[in-house]
C-alpha positions as YAML, in Angstrom:
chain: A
units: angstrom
residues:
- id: 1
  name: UNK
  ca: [9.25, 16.70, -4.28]
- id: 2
  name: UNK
  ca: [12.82, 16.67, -3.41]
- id: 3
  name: UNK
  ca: [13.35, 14.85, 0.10]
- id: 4
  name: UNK
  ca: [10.19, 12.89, -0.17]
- id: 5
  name: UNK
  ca: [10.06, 9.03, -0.17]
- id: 6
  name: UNK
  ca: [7.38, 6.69, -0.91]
- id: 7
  name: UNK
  ca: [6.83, 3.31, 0.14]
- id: 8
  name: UNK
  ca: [4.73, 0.36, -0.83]
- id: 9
  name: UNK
  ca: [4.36, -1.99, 2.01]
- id: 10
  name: UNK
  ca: [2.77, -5.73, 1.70]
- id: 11
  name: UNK
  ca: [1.24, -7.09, 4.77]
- id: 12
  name: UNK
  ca: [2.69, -10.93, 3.86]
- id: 13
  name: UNK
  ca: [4.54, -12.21, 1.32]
- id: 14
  name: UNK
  ca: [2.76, -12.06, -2.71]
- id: 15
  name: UNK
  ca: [4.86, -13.75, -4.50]
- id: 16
  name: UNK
  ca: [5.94, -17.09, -3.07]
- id: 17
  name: UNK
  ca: [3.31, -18.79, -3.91]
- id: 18
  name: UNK
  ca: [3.78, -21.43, -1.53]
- id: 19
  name: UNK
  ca: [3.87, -18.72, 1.32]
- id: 20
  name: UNK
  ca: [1.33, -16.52, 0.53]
- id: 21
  name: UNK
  ca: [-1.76, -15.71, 2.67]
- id: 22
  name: UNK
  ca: [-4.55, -17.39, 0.40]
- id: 23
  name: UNK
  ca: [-7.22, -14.91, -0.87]
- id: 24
  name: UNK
  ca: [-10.79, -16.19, 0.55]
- id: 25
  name: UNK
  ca: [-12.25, -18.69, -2.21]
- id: 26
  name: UNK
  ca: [-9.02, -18.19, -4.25]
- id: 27
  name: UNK
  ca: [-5.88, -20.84, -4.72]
- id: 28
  name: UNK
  ca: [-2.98, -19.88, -4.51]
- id: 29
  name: UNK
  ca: [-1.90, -18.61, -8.10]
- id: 30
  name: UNK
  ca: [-4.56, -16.21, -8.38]
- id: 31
  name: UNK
  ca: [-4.23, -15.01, -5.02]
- id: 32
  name: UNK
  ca: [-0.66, -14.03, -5.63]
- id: 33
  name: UNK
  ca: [-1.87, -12.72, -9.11]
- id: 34
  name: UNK
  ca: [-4.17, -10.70, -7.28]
- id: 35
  name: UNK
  ca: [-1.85, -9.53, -4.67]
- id: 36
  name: UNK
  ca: [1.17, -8.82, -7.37]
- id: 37
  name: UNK
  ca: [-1.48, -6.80, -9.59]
- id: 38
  name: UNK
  ca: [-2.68, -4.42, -7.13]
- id: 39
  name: UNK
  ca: [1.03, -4.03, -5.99]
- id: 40
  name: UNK
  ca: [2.88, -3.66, -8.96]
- id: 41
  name: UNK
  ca: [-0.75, -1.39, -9.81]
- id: 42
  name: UNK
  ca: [0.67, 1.10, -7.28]
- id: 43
  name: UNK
  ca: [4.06, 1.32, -8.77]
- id: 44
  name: UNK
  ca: [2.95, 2.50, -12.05]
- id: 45
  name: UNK
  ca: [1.28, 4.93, -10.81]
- id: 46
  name: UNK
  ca: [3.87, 6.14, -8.49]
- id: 47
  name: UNK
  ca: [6.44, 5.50, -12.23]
- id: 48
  name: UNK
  ca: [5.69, 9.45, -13.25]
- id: 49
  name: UNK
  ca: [7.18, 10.56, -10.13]
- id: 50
  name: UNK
  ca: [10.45, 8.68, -9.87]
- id: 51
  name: UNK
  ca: [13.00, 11.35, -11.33]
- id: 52
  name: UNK
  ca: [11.21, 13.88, -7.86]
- id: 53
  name: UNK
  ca: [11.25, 11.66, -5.23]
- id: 54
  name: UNK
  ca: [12.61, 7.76, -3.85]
- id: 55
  name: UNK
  ca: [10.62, 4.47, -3.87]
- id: 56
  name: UNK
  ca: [11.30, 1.90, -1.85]
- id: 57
  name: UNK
  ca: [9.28, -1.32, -2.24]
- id: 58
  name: UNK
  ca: [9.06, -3.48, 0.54]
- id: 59
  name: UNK
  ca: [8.50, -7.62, 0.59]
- id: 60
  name: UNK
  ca: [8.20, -10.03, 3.12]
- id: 61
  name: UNK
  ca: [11.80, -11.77, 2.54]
- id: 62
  name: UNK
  ca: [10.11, -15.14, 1.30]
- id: 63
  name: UNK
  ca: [9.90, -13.19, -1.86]
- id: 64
  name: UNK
  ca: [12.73, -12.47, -2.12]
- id: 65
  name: UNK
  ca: [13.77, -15.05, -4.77]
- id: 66
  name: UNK
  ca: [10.64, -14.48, -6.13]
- id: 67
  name: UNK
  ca: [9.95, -11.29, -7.57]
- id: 68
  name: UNK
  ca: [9.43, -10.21, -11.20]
- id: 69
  name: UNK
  ca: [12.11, -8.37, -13.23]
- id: 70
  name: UNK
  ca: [10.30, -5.22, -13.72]
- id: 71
  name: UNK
  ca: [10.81, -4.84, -10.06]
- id: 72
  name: UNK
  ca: [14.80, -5.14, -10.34]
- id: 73
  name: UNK
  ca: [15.40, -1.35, -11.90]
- id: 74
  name: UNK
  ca: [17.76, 1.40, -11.02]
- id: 75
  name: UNK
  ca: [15.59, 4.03, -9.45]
- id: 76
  name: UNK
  ca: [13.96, 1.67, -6.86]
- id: 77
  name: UNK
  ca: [15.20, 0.65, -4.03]
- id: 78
  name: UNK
  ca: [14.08, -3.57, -2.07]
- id: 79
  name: UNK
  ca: [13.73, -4.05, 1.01]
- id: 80
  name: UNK
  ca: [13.36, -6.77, 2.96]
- id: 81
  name: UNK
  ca: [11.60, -8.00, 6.24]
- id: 82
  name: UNK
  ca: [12.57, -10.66, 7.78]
- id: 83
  name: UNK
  ca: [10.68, -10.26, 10.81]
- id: 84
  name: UNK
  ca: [7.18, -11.06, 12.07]
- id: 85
  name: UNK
  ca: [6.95, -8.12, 14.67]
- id: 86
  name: UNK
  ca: [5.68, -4.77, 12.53]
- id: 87
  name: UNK
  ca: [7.10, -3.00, 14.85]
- id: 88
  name: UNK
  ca: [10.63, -3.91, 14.73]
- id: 89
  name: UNK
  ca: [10.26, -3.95, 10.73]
- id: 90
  name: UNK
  ca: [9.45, -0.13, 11.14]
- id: 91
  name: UNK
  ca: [12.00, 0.57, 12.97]
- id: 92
  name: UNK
  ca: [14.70, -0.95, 10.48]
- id: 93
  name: UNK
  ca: [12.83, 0.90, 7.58]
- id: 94
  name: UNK
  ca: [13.16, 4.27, 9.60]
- id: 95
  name: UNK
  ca: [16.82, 4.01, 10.26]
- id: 96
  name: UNK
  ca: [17.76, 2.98, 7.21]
- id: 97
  name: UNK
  ca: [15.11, 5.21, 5.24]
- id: 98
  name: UNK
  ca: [12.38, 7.26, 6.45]
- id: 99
  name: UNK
  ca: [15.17, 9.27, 8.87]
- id: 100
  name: UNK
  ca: [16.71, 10.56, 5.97]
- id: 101
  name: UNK
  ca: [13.49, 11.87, 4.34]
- id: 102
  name: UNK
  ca: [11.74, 15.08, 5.12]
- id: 103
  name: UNK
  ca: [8.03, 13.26, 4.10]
- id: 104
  name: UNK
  ca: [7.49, 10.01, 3.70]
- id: 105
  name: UNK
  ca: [4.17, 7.96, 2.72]
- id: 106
  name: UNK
  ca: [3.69, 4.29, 3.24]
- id: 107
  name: UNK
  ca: [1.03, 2.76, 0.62]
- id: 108
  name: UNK
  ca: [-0.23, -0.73, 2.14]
- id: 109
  name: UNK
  ca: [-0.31, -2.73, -0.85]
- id: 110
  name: UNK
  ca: [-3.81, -4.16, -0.57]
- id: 111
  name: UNK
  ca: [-5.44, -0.57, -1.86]
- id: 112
  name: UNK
  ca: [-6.44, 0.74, -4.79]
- id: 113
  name: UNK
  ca: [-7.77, 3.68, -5.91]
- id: 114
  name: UNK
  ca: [-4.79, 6.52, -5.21]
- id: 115
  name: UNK
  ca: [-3.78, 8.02, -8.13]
- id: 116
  name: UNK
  ca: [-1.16, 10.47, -8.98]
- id: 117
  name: UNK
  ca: [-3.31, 13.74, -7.68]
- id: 118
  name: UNK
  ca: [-4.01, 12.11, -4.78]
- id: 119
  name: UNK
  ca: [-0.01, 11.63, -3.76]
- id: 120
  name: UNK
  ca: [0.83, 15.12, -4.78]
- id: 121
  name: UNK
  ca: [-2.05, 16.15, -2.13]
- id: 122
  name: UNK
  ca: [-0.08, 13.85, 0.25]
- id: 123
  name: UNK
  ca: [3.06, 15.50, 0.33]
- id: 124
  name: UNK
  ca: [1.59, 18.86, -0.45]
- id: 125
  name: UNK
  ca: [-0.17, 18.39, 3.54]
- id: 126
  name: UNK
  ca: [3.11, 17.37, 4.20]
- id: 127
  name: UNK
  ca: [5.41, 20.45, 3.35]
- id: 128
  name: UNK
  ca: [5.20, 22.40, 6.83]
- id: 129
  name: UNK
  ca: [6.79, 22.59, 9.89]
- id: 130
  name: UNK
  ca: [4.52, 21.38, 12.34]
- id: 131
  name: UNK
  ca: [3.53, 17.80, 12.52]
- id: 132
  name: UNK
  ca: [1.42, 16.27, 10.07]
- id: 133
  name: UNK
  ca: [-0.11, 12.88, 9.19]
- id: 134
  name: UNK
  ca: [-1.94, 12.41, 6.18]
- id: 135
  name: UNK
  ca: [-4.69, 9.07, 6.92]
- id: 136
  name: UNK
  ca: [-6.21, 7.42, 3.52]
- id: 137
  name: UNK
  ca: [-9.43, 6.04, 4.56]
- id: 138
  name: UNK
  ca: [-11.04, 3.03, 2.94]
- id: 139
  name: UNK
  ca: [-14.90, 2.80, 2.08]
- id: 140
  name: UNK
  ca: [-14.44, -0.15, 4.78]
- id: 141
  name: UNK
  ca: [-12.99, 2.05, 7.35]
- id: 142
  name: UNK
  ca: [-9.42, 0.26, 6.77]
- id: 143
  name: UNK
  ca: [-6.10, 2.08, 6.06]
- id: 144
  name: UNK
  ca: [-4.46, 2.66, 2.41]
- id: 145
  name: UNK
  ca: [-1.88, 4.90, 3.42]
- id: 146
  name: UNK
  ca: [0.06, 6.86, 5.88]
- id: 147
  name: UNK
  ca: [1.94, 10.16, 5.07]
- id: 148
  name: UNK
  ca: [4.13, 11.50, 7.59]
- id: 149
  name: UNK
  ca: [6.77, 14.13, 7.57]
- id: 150
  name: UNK
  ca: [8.28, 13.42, 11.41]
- id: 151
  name: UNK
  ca: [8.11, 9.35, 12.24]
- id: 152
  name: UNK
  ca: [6.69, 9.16, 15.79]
- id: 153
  name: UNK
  ca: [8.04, 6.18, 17.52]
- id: 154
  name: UNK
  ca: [5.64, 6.19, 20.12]
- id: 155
  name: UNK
  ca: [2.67, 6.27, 17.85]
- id: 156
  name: UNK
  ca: [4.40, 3.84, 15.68]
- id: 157
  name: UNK
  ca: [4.37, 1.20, 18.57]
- id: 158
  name: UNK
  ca: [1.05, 1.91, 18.76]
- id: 159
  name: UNK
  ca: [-0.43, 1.58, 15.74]
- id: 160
  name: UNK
  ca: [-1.61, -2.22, 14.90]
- id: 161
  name: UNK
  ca: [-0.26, -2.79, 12.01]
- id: 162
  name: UNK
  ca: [-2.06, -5.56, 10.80]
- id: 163
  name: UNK
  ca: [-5.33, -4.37, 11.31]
- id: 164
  name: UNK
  ca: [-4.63, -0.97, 9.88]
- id: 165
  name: UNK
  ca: [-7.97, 0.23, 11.61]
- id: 166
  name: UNK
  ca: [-8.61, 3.68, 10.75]
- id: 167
  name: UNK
  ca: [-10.52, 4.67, 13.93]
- id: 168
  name: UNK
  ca: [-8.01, 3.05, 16.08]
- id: 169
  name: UNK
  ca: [-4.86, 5.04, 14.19]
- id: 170
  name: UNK
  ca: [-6.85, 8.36, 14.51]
- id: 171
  name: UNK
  ca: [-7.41, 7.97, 18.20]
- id: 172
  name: UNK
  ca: [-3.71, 7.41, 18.33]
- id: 173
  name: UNK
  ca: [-2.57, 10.12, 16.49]
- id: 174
  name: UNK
  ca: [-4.54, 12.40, 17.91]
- id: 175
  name: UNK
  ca: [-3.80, 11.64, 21.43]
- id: 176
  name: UNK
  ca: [-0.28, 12.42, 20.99]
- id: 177
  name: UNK
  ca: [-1.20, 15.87, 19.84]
- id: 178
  name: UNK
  ca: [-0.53, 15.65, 16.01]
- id: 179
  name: UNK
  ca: [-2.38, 17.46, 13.08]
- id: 180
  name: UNK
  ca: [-4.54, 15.17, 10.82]
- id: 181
  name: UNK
  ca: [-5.42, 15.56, 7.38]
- id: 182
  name: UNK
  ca: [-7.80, 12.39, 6.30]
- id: 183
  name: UNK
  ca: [-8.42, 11.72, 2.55]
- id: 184
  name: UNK
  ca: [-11.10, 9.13, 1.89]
- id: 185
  name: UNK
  ca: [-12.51, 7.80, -1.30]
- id: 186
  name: UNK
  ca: [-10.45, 4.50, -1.53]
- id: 187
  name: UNK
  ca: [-10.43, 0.40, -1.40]
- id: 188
  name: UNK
  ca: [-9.19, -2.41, 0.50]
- id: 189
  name: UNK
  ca: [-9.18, -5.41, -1.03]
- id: 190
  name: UNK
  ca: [-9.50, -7.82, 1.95]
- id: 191
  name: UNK
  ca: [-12.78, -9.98, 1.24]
- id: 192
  name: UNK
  ca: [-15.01, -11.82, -1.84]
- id: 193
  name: UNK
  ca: [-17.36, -8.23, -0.82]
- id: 194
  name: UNK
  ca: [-14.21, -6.27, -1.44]
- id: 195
  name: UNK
  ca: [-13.27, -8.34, -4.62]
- id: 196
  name: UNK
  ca: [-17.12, -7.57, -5.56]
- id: 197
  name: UNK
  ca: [-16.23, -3.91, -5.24]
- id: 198
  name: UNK
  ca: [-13.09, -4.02, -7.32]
- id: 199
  name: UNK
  ca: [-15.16, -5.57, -10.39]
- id: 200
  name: UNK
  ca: [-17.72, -2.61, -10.16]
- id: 201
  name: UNK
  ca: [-14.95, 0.55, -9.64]
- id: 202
  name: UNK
  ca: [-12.65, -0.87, -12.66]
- id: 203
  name: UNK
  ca: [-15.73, -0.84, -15.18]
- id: 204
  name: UNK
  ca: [-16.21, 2.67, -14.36]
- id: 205
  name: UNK
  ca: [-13.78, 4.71, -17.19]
- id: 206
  name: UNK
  ca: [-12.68, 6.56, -14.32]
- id: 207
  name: UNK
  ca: [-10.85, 4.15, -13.36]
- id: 208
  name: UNK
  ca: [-8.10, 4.37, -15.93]
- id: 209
  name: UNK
  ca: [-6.23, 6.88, -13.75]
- id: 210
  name: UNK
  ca: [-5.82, 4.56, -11.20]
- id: 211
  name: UNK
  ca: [-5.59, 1.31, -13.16]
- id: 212
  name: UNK
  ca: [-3.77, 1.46, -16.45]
- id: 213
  name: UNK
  ca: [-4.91, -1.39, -19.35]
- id: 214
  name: UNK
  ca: [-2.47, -3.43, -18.36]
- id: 215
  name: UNK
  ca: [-3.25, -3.96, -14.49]
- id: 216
  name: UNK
  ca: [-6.68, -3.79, -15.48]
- id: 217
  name: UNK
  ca: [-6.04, -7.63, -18.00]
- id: 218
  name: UNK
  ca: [-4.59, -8.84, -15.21]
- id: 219
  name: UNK
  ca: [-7.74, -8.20, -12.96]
- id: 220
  name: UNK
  ca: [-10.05, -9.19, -15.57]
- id: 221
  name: UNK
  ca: [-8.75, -12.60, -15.68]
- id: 222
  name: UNK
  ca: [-9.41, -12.86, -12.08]
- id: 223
  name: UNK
  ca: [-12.74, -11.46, -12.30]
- id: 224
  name: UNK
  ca: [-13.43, -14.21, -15.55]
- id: 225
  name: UNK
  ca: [-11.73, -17.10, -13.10]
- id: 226
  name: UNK
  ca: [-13.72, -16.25, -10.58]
- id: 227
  name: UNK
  ca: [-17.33, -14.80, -11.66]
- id: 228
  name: UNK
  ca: [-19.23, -16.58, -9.73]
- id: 229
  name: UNK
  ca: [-18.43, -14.77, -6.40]
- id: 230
  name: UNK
  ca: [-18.91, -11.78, -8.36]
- id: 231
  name: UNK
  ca: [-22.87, -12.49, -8.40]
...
């Protein structure tokens, strides 16, 4: 996938733990545990593909003293916001990266579920000449992703990208007259109900090509910490 980037974009910071957004019913070590698990969970399975194409991992820059040494490797590239307004943060991310990519896909952090199929689909929709936008849809109706292979400024001012509504981003895409290919089947993990959720998908042994043994310690300690909101 030559010319292809991928991103994976936090909505706050993870790591800092005195920073973070607190998980509802969590504190704030195991909310950044959980946030840092399903992040780092996209990396590895994004880690097959890093000889083909670039990774760029973006933080909030309150992390940015903060973050664990498996993310400080050659073949990825930080990034740092250090701006409240999404929209500006974009902007900075397309002139310094997206620009100089023929198709790009931005993975909001918060998901799980894509596996390494799934991106190879992405940028498989993305390999024409024409416009395209690949949506991931949530079971919640929330965003996991955006694949592009042309970065629209004017939808990208549009887009709210803090709600990451699905509905909402498909009405704007497709009022600037730009083909849409949706794939659906994934998680946010925003709420204790989405947290519920998690616990049922990763006892499923299907789950182990989305969530290798490792990731999947790291959310059973969470789900032993916390099992009473899992009843």
């Amino acid at each position: 996938m030559p010319g292809s980037c991928i991103y994976i974009f936090p909505s706050s910071p993870i790591f800092n733990k005195e920073e973070i957004k607190v998980f509802p019913n969590f504190d704030a070590e195991h909310s950044s545990l959980l946030y840092s698990a399903l992040y780092l969970n996209h990396l590895d399975v994004i880690q097959p593909l890093m000889n083909d194409l670039k990774v760029v991992c973006c933080f909030d820059n309150k992390d940015k003293e903060h973050l664990p040494a498996e993310l400080h490797i050659d073949n990825i590239k930080l990034f740092f916001n250090d701006t409240s307004d999404k929209h500006t943060y974009f902007k900075t991310l397309n002139e310094k990266y997206i620009k100089k990519h023929q198709s790009n896909l931005l993975i909001f952090s918060n998901s799980i579920s894509m596996c390494l199929s799934d991106i190879q689909k992405v940028f498989n929709l993305l390999a024409m000449d024409d416009e395209v936008v690949v949506l991931g849809k949530s079971y919640t109706n929330k965003l996991c992703f955006i694949g592009f292979n042309n970065y629209n400024n004017v939808v990208s001012k549009k887009v709210n990208w803090d709600e990451l509504d699905y509905e909402d981003t498909l009405n704007i895409i497709c009022r600037n007259n730009i083909l849409v290919h949706v794939l659906e089947k994934y998680y946010t993990i925003n709420t204790v109900e989405d947290f519920k959720t998690l616990y049922n998908e990763l006892s499923k042994k299907e789950s182990i090509v989305y969530c290798n043994d490792d990731k999947h310690g790291q959310f059973t300690h969470l789900f032993i910490e916390y099992k009473g909101l899992l009843k």
